[in-house]
mmCIF file of N, CA and C in Angstrom:
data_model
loop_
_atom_site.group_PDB
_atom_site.id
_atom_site.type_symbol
_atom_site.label_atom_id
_atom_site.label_comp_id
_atom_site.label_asym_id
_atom_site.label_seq_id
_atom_site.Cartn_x
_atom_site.Cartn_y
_atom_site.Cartn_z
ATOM 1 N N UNK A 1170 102.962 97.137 112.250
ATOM 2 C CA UNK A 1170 101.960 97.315 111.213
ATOM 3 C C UNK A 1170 102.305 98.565 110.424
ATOM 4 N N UNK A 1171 101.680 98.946 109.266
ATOM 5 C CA UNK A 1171 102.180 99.774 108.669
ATOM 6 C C UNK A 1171 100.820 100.725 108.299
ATOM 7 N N UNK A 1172 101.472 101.564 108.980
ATOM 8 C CA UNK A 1172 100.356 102.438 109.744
ATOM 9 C C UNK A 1172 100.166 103.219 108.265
ATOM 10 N N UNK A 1173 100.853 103.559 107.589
ATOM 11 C CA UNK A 1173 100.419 104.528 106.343
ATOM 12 C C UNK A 1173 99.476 103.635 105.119
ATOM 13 N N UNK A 1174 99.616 102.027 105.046
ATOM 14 C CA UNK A 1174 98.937 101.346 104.755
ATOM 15 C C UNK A 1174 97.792 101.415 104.974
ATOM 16 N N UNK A 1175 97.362 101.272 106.131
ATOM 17 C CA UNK A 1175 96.166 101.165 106.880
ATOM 18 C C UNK A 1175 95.482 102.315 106.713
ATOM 19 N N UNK A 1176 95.698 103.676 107.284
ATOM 20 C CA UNK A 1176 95.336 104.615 107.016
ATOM 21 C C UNK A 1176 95.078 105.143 105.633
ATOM 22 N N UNK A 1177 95.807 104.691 104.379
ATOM 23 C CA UNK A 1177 95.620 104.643 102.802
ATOM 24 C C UNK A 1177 94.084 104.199 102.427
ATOM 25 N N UNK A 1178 93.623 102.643 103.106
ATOM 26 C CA UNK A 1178 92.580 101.901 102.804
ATOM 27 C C UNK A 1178 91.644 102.824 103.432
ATOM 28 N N UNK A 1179 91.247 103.327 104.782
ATOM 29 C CA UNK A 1179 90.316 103.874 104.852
ATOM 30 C C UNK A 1179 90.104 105.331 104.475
ATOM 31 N N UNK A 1180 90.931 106.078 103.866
ATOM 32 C CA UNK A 1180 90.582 107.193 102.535
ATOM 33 C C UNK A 1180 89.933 106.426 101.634
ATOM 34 N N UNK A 1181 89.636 105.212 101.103
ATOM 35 C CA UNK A 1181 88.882 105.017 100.431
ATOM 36 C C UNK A 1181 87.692 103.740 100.913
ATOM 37 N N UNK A 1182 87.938 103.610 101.889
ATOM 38 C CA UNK A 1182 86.847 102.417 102.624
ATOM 39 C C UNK A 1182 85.619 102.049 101.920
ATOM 40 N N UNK A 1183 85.107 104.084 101.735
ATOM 41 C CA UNK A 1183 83.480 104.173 101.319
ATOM 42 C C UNK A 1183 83.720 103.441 99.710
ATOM 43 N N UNK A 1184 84.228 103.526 98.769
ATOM 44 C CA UNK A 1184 84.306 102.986 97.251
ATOM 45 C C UNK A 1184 84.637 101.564 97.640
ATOM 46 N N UNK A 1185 85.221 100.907 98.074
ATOM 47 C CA UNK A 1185 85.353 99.457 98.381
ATOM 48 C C UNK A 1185 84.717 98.507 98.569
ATOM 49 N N UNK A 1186 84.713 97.684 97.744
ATOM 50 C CA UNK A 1186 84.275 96.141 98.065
ATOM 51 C C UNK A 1186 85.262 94.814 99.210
ATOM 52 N N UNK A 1187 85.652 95.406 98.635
ATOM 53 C CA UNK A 1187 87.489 93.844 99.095
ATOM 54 C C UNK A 1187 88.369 94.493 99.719
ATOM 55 N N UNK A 1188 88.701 94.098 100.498
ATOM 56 C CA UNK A 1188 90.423 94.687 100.697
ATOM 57 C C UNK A 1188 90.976 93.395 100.608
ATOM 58 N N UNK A 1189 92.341 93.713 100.515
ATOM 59 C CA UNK A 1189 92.827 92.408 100.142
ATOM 60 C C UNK A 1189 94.508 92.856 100.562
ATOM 61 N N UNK A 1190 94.766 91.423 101.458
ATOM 62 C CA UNK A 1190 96.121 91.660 102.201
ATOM 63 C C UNK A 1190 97.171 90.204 101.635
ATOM 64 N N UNK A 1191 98.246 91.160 101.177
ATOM 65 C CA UNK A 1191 99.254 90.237 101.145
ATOM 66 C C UNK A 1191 100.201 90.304 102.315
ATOM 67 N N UNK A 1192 99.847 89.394 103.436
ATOM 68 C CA UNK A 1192 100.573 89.131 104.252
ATOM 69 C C UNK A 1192 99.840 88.350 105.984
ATOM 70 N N UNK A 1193 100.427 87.459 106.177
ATOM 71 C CA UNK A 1193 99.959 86.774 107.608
ATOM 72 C C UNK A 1193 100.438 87.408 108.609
ATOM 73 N N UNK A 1194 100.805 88.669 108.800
ATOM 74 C CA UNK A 1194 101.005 89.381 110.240
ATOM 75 C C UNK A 1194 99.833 89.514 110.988
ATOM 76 N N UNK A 1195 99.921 88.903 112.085
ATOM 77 C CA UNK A 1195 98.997 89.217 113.185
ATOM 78 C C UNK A 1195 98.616 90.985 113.443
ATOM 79 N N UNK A 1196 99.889 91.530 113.087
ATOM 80 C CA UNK A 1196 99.678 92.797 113.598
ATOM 81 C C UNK A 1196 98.447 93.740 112.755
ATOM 82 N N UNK A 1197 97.698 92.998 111.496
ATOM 83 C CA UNK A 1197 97.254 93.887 110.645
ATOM 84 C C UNK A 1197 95.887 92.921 111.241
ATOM 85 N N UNK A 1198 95.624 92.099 112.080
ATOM 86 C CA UNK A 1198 93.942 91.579 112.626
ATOM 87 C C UNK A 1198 93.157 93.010 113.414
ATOM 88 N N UNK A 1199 93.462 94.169 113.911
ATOM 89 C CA UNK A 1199 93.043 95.141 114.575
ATOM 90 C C UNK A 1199 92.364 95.885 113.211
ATOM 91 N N UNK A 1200 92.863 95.897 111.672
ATOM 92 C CA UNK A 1200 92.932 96.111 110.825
ATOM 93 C C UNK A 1200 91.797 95.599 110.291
ATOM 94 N N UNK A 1201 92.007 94.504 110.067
ATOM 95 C CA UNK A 1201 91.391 93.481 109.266
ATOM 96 C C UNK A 1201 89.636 93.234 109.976
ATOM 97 N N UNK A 1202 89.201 93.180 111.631
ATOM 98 C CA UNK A 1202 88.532 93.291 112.021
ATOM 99 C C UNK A 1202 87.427 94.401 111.678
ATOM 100 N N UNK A 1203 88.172 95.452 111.263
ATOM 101 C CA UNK A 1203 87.361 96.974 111.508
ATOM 102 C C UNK A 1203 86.820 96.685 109.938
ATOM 103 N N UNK A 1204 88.175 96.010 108.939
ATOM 104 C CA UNK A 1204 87.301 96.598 107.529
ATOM 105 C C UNK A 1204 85.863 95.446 107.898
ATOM 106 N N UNK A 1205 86.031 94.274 107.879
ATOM 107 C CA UNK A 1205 85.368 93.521 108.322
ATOM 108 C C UNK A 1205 83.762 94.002 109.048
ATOM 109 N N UNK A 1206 83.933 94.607 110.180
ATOM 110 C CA UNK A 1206 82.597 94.914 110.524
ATOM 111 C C UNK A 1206 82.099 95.938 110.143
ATOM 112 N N UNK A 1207 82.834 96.888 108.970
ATOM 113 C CA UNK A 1207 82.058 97.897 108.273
ATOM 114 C C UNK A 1207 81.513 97.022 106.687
ATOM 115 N N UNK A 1208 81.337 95.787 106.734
ATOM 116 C CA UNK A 1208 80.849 95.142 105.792
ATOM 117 C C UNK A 1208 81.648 94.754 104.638
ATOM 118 N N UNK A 1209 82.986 94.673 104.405
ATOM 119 C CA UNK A 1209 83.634 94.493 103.374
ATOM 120 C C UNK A 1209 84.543 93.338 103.419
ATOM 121 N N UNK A 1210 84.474 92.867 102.149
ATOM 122 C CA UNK A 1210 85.143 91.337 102.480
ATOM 123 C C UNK A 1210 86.156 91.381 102.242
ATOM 124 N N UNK A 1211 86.784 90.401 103.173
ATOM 125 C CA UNK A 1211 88.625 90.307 103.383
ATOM 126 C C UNK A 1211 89.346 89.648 102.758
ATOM 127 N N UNK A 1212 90.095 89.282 102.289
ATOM 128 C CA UNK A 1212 91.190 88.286 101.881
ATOM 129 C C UNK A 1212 92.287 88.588 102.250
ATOM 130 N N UNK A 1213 93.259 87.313 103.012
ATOM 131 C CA UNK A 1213 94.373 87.164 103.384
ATOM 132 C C UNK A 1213 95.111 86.330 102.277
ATOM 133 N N UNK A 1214 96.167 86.826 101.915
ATOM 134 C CA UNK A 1214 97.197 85.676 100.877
ATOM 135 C C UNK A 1214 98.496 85.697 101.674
ATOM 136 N N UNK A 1215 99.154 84.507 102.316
ATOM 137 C CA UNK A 1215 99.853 84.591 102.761
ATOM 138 C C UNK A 1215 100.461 83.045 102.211
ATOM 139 N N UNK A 1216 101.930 82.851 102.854
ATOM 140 C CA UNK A 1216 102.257 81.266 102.707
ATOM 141 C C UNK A 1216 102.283 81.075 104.307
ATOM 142 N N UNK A 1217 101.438 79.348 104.412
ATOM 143 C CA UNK A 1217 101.301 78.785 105.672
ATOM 144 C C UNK A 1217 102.262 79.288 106.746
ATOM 145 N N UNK A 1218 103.422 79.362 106.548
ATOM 146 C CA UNK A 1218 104.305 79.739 107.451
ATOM 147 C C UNK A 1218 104.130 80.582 108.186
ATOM 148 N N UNK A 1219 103.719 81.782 107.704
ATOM 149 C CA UNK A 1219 103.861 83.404 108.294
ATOM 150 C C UNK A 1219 102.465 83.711 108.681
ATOM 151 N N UNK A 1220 101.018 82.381 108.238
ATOM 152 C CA UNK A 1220 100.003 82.680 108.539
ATOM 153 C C UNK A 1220 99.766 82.956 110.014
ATOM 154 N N UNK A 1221 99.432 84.196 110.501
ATOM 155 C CA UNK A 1221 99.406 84.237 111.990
ATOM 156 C C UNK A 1221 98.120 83.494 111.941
ATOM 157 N N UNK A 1222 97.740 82.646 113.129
ATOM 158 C CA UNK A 1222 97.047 81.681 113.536
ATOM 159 C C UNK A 1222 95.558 82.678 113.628
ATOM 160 N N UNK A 1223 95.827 83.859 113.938
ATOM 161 C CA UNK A 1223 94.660 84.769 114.531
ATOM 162 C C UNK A 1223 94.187 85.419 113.146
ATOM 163 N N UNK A 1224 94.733 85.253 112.470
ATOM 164 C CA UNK A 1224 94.230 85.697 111.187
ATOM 165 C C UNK A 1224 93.769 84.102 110.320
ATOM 166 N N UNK A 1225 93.727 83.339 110.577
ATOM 167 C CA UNK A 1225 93.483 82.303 110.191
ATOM 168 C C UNK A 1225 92.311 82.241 110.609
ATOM 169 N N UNK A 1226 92.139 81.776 112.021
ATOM 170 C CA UNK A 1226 91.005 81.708 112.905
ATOM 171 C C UNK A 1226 89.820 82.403 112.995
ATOM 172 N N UNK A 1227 90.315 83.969 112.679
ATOM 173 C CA UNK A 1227 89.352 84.650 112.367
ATOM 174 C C UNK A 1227 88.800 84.360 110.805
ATOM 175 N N UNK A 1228 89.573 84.275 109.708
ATOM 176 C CA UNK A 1228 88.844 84.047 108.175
ATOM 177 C C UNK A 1228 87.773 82.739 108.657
ATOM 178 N N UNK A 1229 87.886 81.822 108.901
ATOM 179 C CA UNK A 1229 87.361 80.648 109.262
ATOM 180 C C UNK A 1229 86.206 80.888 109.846
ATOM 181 N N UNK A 1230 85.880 82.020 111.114
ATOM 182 C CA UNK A 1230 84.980 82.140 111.324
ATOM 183 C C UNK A 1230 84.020 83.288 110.971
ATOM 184 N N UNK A 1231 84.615 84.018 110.235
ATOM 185 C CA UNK A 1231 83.415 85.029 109.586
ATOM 186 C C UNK A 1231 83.388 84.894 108.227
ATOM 187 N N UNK A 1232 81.906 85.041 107.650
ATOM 188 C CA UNK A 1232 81.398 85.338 106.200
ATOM 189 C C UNK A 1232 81.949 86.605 106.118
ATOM 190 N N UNK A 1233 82.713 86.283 105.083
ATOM 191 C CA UNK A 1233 83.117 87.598 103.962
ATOM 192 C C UNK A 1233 84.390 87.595 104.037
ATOM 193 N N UNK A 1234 85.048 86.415 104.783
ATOM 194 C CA UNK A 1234 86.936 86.849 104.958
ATOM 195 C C UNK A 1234 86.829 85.397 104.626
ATOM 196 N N UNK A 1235 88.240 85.224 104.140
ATOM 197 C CA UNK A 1235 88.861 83.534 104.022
ATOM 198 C C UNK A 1235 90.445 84.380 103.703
ATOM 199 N N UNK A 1236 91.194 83.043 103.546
ATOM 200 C CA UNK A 1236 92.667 83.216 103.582
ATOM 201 C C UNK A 1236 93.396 81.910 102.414
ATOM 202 N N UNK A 1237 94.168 82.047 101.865
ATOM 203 C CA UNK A 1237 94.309 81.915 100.594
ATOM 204 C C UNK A 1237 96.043 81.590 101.375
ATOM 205 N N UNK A 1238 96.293 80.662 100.490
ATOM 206 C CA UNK A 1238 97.573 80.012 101.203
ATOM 207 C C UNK A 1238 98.594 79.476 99.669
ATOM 208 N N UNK A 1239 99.544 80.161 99.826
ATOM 209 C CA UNK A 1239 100.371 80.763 98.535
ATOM 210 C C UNK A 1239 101.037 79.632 98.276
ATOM 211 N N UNK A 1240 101.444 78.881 99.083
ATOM 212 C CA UNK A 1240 102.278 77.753 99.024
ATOM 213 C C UNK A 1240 102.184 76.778 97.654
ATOM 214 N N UNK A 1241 101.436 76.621 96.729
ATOM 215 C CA UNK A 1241 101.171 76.344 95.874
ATOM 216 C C UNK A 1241 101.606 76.890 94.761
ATOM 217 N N UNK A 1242 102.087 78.283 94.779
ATOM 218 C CA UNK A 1242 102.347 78.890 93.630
ATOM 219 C C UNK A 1242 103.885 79.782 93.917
ATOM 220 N N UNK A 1243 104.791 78.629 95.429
ATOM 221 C CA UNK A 1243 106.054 78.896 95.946
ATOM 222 C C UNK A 1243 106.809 79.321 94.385
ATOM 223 N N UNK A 1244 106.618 78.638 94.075
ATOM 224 C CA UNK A 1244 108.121 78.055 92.681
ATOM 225 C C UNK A 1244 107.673 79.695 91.498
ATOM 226 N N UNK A 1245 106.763 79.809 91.087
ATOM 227 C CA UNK A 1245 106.454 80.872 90.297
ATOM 228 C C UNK A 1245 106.354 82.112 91.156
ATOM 229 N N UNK A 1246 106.481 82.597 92.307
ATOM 230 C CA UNK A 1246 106.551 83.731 93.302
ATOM 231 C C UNK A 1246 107.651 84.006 93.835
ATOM 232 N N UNK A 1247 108.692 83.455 93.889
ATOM 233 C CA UNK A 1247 109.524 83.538 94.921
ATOM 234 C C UNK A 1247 110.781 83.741 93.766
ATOM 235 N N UNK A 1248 111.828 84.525 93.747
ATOM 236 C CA UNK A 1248 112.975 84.870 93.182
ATOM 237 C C UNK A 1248 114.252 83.951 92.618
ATOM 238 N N UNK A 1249 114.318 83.180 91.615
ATOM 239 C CA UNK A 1249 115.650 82.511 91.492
ATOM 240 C C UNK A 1249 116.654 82.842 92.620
ATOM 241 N N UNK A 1250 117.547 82.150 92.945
ATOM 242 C CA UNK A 1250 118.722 81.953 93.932
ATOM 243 C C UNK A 1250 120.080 82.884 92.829
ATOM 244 N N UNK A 1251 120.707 83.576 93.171
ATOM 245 C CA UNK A 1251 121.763 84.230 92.325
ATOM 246 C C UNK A 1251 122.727 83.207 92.851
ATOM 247 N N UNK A 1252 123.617 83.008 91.886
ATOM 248 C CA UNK A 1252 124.344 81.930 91.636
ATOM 249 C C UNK A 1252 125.756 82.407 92.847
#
């Protein structure tokens, strides 16, 4: 996890509405829990692949988090192939 990340968001926790994560690492749910029960809503954007299951599971079951699944917008996100 990326601990200077994490620690960034809660210098500003108190001004926040959203946090908002680009990425399905399991390792950022210890994370994601805390903004969570200090009342602020979550969003995960990840593509299905890398969605850790526990970050899934959890958006699903709490109001104020869901998870957003990129796979749809592969072709406009992702880098041409260098020839």
């Amino acid at each position: 996890m990326d601990v200077d990340l994490v620690v960034s968001v809660y210098e500003y926790i108190d001004s926040l509405d959203t946090i908002v994560l680009f990425s399905g690492d399991s390792d950022y749910l210890s994370a994601i829990t805390k903004f969570h029960s200090l009342g602020k809503q979550v969003i995960i954007y990840s593509f299905a692949e890398y969605l850790a299951w526990e970050l899934k599971a959890f958006a699903i079951k709490n109001p104020r988090c869901r998870y957003v699944e990129l796979d749809p917008l592969r072709s406009e996100l992702e880098l041409p192939k260098s020839p």
